[in-house]
Amino acid sequence: MGVMEHAVAETPRNPISVHVLNTQTGKPSQGVNVDLEQQQGGKWVRLASKTTDVDGRIPAFYPDGKNFAAGEYRVTFHTGDYFHSQQKETFFPDVPVNFRVTNTQEHYHITLLLSQYGFSTYRGS
C-alpha cells in the first residue's frame, strides 16, 4: 500500500504578534490593552487596538486585508490600566515599543517582560 500525500494550503501567518509576561508572578499578563500604530507622513496612525488573551498574547495583531508595508511601527502596552485592574501601582502607565519593519516576509513578535517598576522587551520568534 502506497503512502498518500496530501497537499495542504498554508494560511499566511499574521505578520505581527505580541506577548506580555508578568515577571513578578511568572505568569502571562491577560487583559493588557495594546495599540498598534504605523508612522505615515510624519504622524502615528492607529492600525489596531486589541487585548492580550489568557496566555498574554495577541497572536494576530496586524489588520486582516491590509497590505503589510515596510516602515516604522509602534506597539503601546497600556500597563497602567492593567496594573490598576490588579489593584497595584506601577511606575509606567504605558510602554511604547518602536520598531522598524524592513522585510515584509518576516514575522515580527514583540515580547514584553513586565513588572510594576521595570520592563524589558525583545524581538521574539
mmCIF file of C-alpha atoms in Angstrom:
data_model
loop_
_atom_site.group_PDB
_atom_site.id
_atom_site.type_symbol
_atom_site.label_atom_id
_atom_site.label_comp_id
_atom_site.label_asym_id
_atom_site.label_seq_id
_atom_site.Cartn_x
_atom_site.Cartn_y
_atom_site.Cartn_z
ATOM 1 C CA MET A 1 0.000 0.000 0.000
ATOM 2 C CA GLY A 2 1.419 3.387 -1.005
ATOM 3 C CA VAL A 3 1.625 6.458 1.146
ATOM 4 C CA MET A 4 -0.792 9.161 0.074
ATOM 5 C CA GLU A 5 0.462 12.712 0.107
ATOM 6 C CA HIS A 6 -1.923 15.484 0.968
ATOM 7 C CA ALA A 7 -1.336 19.000 -0.246
ATOM 8 C CA VAL A 8 -2.312 21.401 2.473
ATOM 9 C CA ALA A 9 -2.743 25.064 1.667
ATOM 10 C CA GLU A 10 -0.800 27.028 4.239
ATOM 11 C CA THR A 11 -2.572 30.066 5.612
ATOM 12 C CA PRO A 12 -0.218 33.041 5.709
ATOM 13 C CA ARG A 13 0.768 33.937 9.261
ATOM 14 C CA ASN A 14 -0.207 37.339 10.558
ATOM 15 C CA PRO A 15 2.988 39.439 10.405
ATOM 16 C CA ILE A 16 2.813 40.982 13.911
ATOM 17 C CA SER A 17 2.137 39.387 17.288
ATOM 18 C CA VAL A 18 2.791 40.373 20.907
ATOM 19 C CA HIS A 19 3.262 38.546 24.214
ATOM 20 C CA VAL A 20 3.283 40.010 27.737
ATOM 21 C CA LEU A 21 4.688 38.138 30.731
ATOM 22 C CA ASN A 22 4.451 39.406 34.296
ATOM 23 C CA THR A 23 7.886 38.791 35.800
ATOM 24 C CA GLN A 24 6.566 39.344 39.349
ATOM 25 C CA THR A 25 4.123 36.451 39.106
ATOM 26 C CA GLY A 26 5.880 34.415 36.421
ATOM 27 C CA LYS A 27 2.599 34.218 34.513
ATOM 28 C CA PRO A 28 1.158 35.652 31.309
ATOM 29 C CA SER A 29 -0.478 39.073 31.576
ATOM 30 C CA GLN A 30 -4.068 38.667 30.464
ATOM 31 C CA GLY A 31 -6.096 41.816 29.799
ATOM 32 C CA VAL A 32 -3.365 44.244 28.691
ATOM 33 C CA ASN A 33 -4.750 46.699 26.129
ATOM 34 C CA VAL A 34 -2.298 47.258 23.269
ATOM 35 C CA ASP A 35 -2.325 49.653 20.307
ATOM 36 C CA LEU A 36 -0.537 49.093 17.006
ATOM 37 C CA GLU A 37 0.439 52.194 15.047
ATOM 38 C CA GLN A 38 2.357 52.937 11.873
ATOM 39 C CA GLN A 39 4.188 56.160 11.091
ATOM 40 C CA GLN A 40 2.627 57.701 7.986
ATOM 41 C CA GLY A 41 3.504 61.161 6.727
ATOM 42 C CA GLY A 42 5.326 62.094 9.927
ATOM 43 C CA LYS A 43 2.456 61.139 12.274
ATOM 44 C CA TRP A 44 1.368 57.955 14.029
ATOM 45 C CA VAL A 45 -1.741 56.285 12.617
ATOM 46 C CA ARG A 46 -3.513 53.616 14.676
ATOM 47 C CA LEU A 47 -3.958 50.335 12.812
ATOM 48 C CA ALA A 48 -5.391 48.152 15.581
ATOM 49 C CA SER A 49 -6.263 48.014 19.275
ATOM 50 C CA LYS A 50 -6.549 44.629 20.959
ATOM 51 C CA THR A 51 -6.299 42.997 24.399
ATOM 52 C CA THR A 52 -3.988 40.163 25.419
ATOM 53 C CA ASP A 53 -5.663 36.773 25.854
ATOM 54 C CA VAL A 54 -5.393 34.274 28.723
ATOM 55 C CA ASP A 55 -1.870 33.400 27.533
ATOM 56 C CA GLY A 56 -0.842 37.083 27.493
ATOM 57 C CA ARG A 57 -0.814 37.048 23.687
ATOM 58 C CA ILE A 58 -2.233 38.823 20.704
ATOM 59 C CA PRO A 59 -1.335 36.257 18.040
ATOM 60 C CA ALA A 60 -2.694 38.160 15.025
ATOM 61 C CA PHE A 61 -2.258 41.901 15.547
ATOM 62 C CA TYR A 62 -1.900 43.266 12.028
ATOM 63 C CA PRO A 63 -5.287 44.126 10.427
ATOM 64 C CA ASP A 64 -6.662 41.483 8.052
ATOM 65 C CA GLY A 65 -6.780 42.533 4.431
ATOM 66 C CA LYS A 66 -4.293 45.385 4.866
ATOM 67 C CA ASN A 67 -1.048 45.293 2.885
ATOM 68 C CA PHE A 68 1.935 44.839 5.239
ATOM 69 C CA ALA A 69 4.391 47.584 4.345
ATOM 70 C CA ALA A 70 7.964 48.281 5.412
ATOM 71 C CA GLY A 71 8.348 51.253 7.735
ATOM 72 C CA GLU A 72 8.247 52.451 11.327
ATOM 73 C CA TYR A 73 5.744 50.850 13.713
ATOM 74 C CA ARG A 74 4.909 51.200 17.397
ATOM 75 C CA VAL A 75 3.085 48.985 19.850
ATOM 76 C CA THR A 76 1.952 50.690 23.045
ATOM 77 C CA PHE A 77 1.202 48.475 26.022
ATOM 78 C CA HIS A 78 -1.233 50.195 28.404
ATOM 79 C CA THR A 79 0.377 48.813 31.532
ATOM 80 C CA GLY A 80 -1.110 51.357 33.947
ATOM 81 C CA ASP A 81 -4.648 50.175 33.180
ATOM 82 C CA TYR A 82 -3.528 46.560 33.541
ATOM 83 C CA PHE A 83 -1.942 47.082 36.973
ATOM 84 C CA HIS A 84 -4.878 49.249 38.112
ATOM 85 C CA SER A 85 -7.194 46.316 37.301
ATOM 86 C CA GLN A 86 -4.940 44.185 39.552
ATOM 87 C CA GLN A 87 -5.191 46.805 42.370
ATOM 88 C CA LYS A 88 -1.470 47.503 42.030
ATOM 89 C CA GLU A 89 0.534 50.654 41.391
ATOM 90 C CA THR A 90 3.039 50.966 38.587
ATOM 91 C CA PHE A 91 5.687 53.471 37.616
ATOM 92 C CA PHE A 92 4.979 53.034 33.903
ATOM 93 C CA PRO A 93 1.466 53.981 32.746
ATOM 94 C CA ASP A 94 2.326 52.956 29.168
ATOM 95 C CA VAL A 95 5.194 51.136 27.489
ATOM 96 C CA PRO A 96 5.696 52.211 23.867
ATOM 97 C CA VAL A 97 7.915 49.992 21.735
ATOM 98 C CA ASN A 98 9.023 51.400 18.391
ATOM 99 C CA PHE A 99 10.366 49.028 15.753
ATOM 100 C CA ARG A 100 11.310 49.041 12.097
ATOM 101 C CA VAL A 101 9.953 46.611 9.518
ATOM 102 C CA THR A 102 12.456 46.080 6.712
ATOM 103 C CA ASN A 103 11.422 42.665 5.395
ATOM 104 C CA THR A 104 7.676 42.205 4.980
ATOM 105 C CA GLN A 105 8.148 38.437 4.508
ATOM 106 C CA GLU A 106 9.321 38.043 8.115
ATOM 107 C CA HIS A 107 7.237 37.746 11.285
ATOM 108 C CA TYR A 108 7.617 40.415 13.990
ATOM 109 C CA HIS A 109 6.925 39.161 17.535
ATOM 110 C CA ILE A 110 7.194 41.852 20.210
ATOM 111 C CA THR A 111 7.618 40.450 23.719
ATOM 112 C CA LEU A 112 7.273 42.494 26.909
ATOM 113 C CA LEU A 113 8.593 41.261 30.256
ATOM 114 C CA LEU A 114 6.750 43.366 32.791
ATOM 115 C CA SER A 115 6.776 44.219 36.479
ATOM 116 C CA GLN A 116 5.358 47.193 38.372
ATOM 117 C CA TYR A 117 8.663 49.076 38.316
ATOM 118 C CA GLY A 118 10.552 47.711 35.348
ATOM 119 C CA PHE A 119 10.260 46.137 31.927
ATOM 120 C CA SER A 120 12.297 44.762 29.082
ATOM 121 C CA THR A 121 11.392 43.942 25.532
ATOM 122 C CA TYR A 122 12.872 41.991 22.671
ATOM 123 C CA ARG A 123 12.007 40.636 19.257
ATOM 124 C CA GLY A 124 10.872 37.083 19.762
ATOM 125 C CA SER A 125 10.003 34.394 17.261
#
